[in-house]
Coordinates of C-alpha atoms in Angstrom, one line a residue:
Q21 CA 80.0 205.4 104.3
V22 CA 77.9 204.2 101.9
Q23 CA 74.0 203.8 103.3
L24 CA 70.6 203.3 101.4
V25 CA 68.0 204.1 104.6
E26 CA 65.0 202.6 103.2
S27 CA 60.9 203.4 104.3
G28 CA 57.8 202.5 104.0
G29 CA 56.8 199.4 104.3
G30 CA 54.2 196.9 106.2
L31 CA 51.0 195.1 106.4
V32 CA 48.7 195.8 103.2
Q33 CA 45.2 193.4 102.6
A34 CA 45.4 192.0 98.9
G35 CA 44.7 194.7 96.6
G36 CA 45.9 197.4 98.3
S37 CA 48.5 199.8 97.9
L38 CA 51.7 200.6 100.0
R39 CA 54.9 202.8 98.3
L40 CA 58.6 202.3 99.1
S41 CA 61.3 204.7 99.4
C42 CA 65.2 203.9 99.3
A43 CA 67.2 207.9 100.1
P44 CA 71.6 207.2 99.9
S45 CA 73.8 208.5 102.1
G46 CA 77.0 209.3 102.0
R47 CA 77.6 209.6 98.5
T48 CA 75.1 210.0 95.3
F49 CA 74.4 207.6 93.2
S50 CA 73.4 209.6 90.0
N51 CA 75.8 207.7 87.5
Y52 CA 74.7 204.0 88.7
A53 CA 71.1 202.1 87.7
M54 CA 69.4 201.4 91.0
G55 CA 66.9 198.3 91.6
W56 CA 64.1 196.8 93.9
F57 CA 65.0 193.2 95.2
R58 CA 63.1 190.9 97.2
Q59 CA 63.5 187.9 99.2
A60 CA 60.7 186.0 100.3
P61 CA 61.5 182.6 103.3
G62 CA 62.9 180.0 101.3
K63 CA 63.6 181.2 98.0
E64 CA 66.6 183.4 96.1
R65 CA 66.9 187.1 95.7
D66 CA 65.3 188.3 93.1
M67 CA 65.4 191.7 90.9
I68 CA 61.7 193.3 90.8
A69 CA 62.8 196.8 89.0
R70 CA 65.6 198.6 87.8
I71 CA 66.7 202.2 86.5
N72 CA 68.7 203.7 85.0
W73 CA 70.1 206.6 87.3
S74 CA 70.7 208.9 83.6
T75 CA 68.9 208.1 81.6
G76 CA 64.9 206.8 83.2
G77 CA 64.7 203.5 81.8
T78 CA 63.3 201.3 83.6
Y79 CA 62.8 197.7 83.7
Y80 CA 60.4 194.8 85.6
A81 CA 59.8 191.4 86.5
D82 CA 57.3 190.1 84.0
S83 CA 55.3 189.2 88.5
V84 CA 55.0 193.1 88.6
K85 CA 54.7 195.1 85.8
G86 CA 52.1 196.6 85.3
R87 CA 51.6 197.6 89.2
F88 CA 54.4 197.7 90.1
T89 CA 56.4 201.7 89.2
I90 CA 60.0 202.4 90.5
S91 CA 60.9 206.1 89.7
R92 CA 63.4 208.5 91.0
D93 CA 63.5 212.0 92.5
N94 CA 66.7 213.7 91.2
A95 CA 66.6 216.5 93.7
K96 CA 66.5 214.3 96.5
N97 CA 68.8 211.8 95.7
A98 CA 66.1 209.2 96.1
M99 CA 64.1 206.6 94.7
S100 CA 60.4 205.0 95.2
L101 CA 58.5 202.7 94.4
Q102 CA 54.6 202.2 93.9
M103 CA 53.2 199.1 94.4
N104 CA 49.3 198.5 92.9
S105 CA 47.2 195.6 93.7
L106 CA 49.2 193.5 95.8
K107 CA 48.3 189.7 96.2
P108 CA 50.1 187.5 98.6
E109 CA 53.0 186.5 96.5
D110 CA 54.0 189.7 96.9
T111 CA 54.7 188.9 100.6
A112 CA 58.9 189.5 101.0
V113 CA 62.2 191.1 102.1
Y114 CA 61.9 194.0 99.6
Y115 CA 65.9 195.0 99.3
C116 CA 66.6 198.9 97.9
A117 CA 70.0 198.5 95.9
A118 CA 72.5 200.9 94.0
R119 CA 74.6 200.1 91.2
T120 CA 73.4 196.4 89.6
Y121 CA 74.8 195.0 87.7
Y122 CA 74.1 190.6 85.9
T123 CA 76.6 188.1 86.3
G124 CA 75.6 186.0 84.1
N125 CA 72.6 183.9 85.5
H126 CA 70.6 187.3 88.2
W127 CA 71.1 190.4 89.0
T128 CA 72.9 191.7 92.1
A129 CA 74.5 194.9 93.0
D130 CA 76.7 196.5 95.3
Y131 CA 75.0 198.9 97.7
W132 CA 72.4 196.7 99.6
G133 CA 69.8 198.7 101.2
Q134 CA 68.6 196.8 105.3
G135 CA 65.8 196.1 103.7
T136 CA 61.6 196.0 104.6
Q137 CA 59.0 193.8 105.0
V138 CA 55.9 193.5 103.3
T139 CA 52.9 191.1 104.0
V140 CA 49.9 190.7 101.7
S141 CA 46.7 188.8 103.9
S142 CA 44.7 187.4 101.7

């Protein structure tokens, strides 16, 4: 069974940094695009960063561009999200995802992590 195991969420003050990590178990995702999504209370789950595992090409939502960095570790088959200059509006549950794709009106994925809470205090 495929599992994506996340770690690294927590509470941080505005302007601070956090690093999220995601490691798949059960299989490798060397041929897939992986990404990070987040969902704030009462809002939809949105993709904020995506990485092509083969090429290393990245995509960022405007809301996090310049502050967040997605990266991969091929040797460990793991993915990270470095989050800097955090703002209270970044507060959400963050999800690691594998095999991301666009449905025509939103991004989604075939495999999901359990989610990790990130809370940014003002």
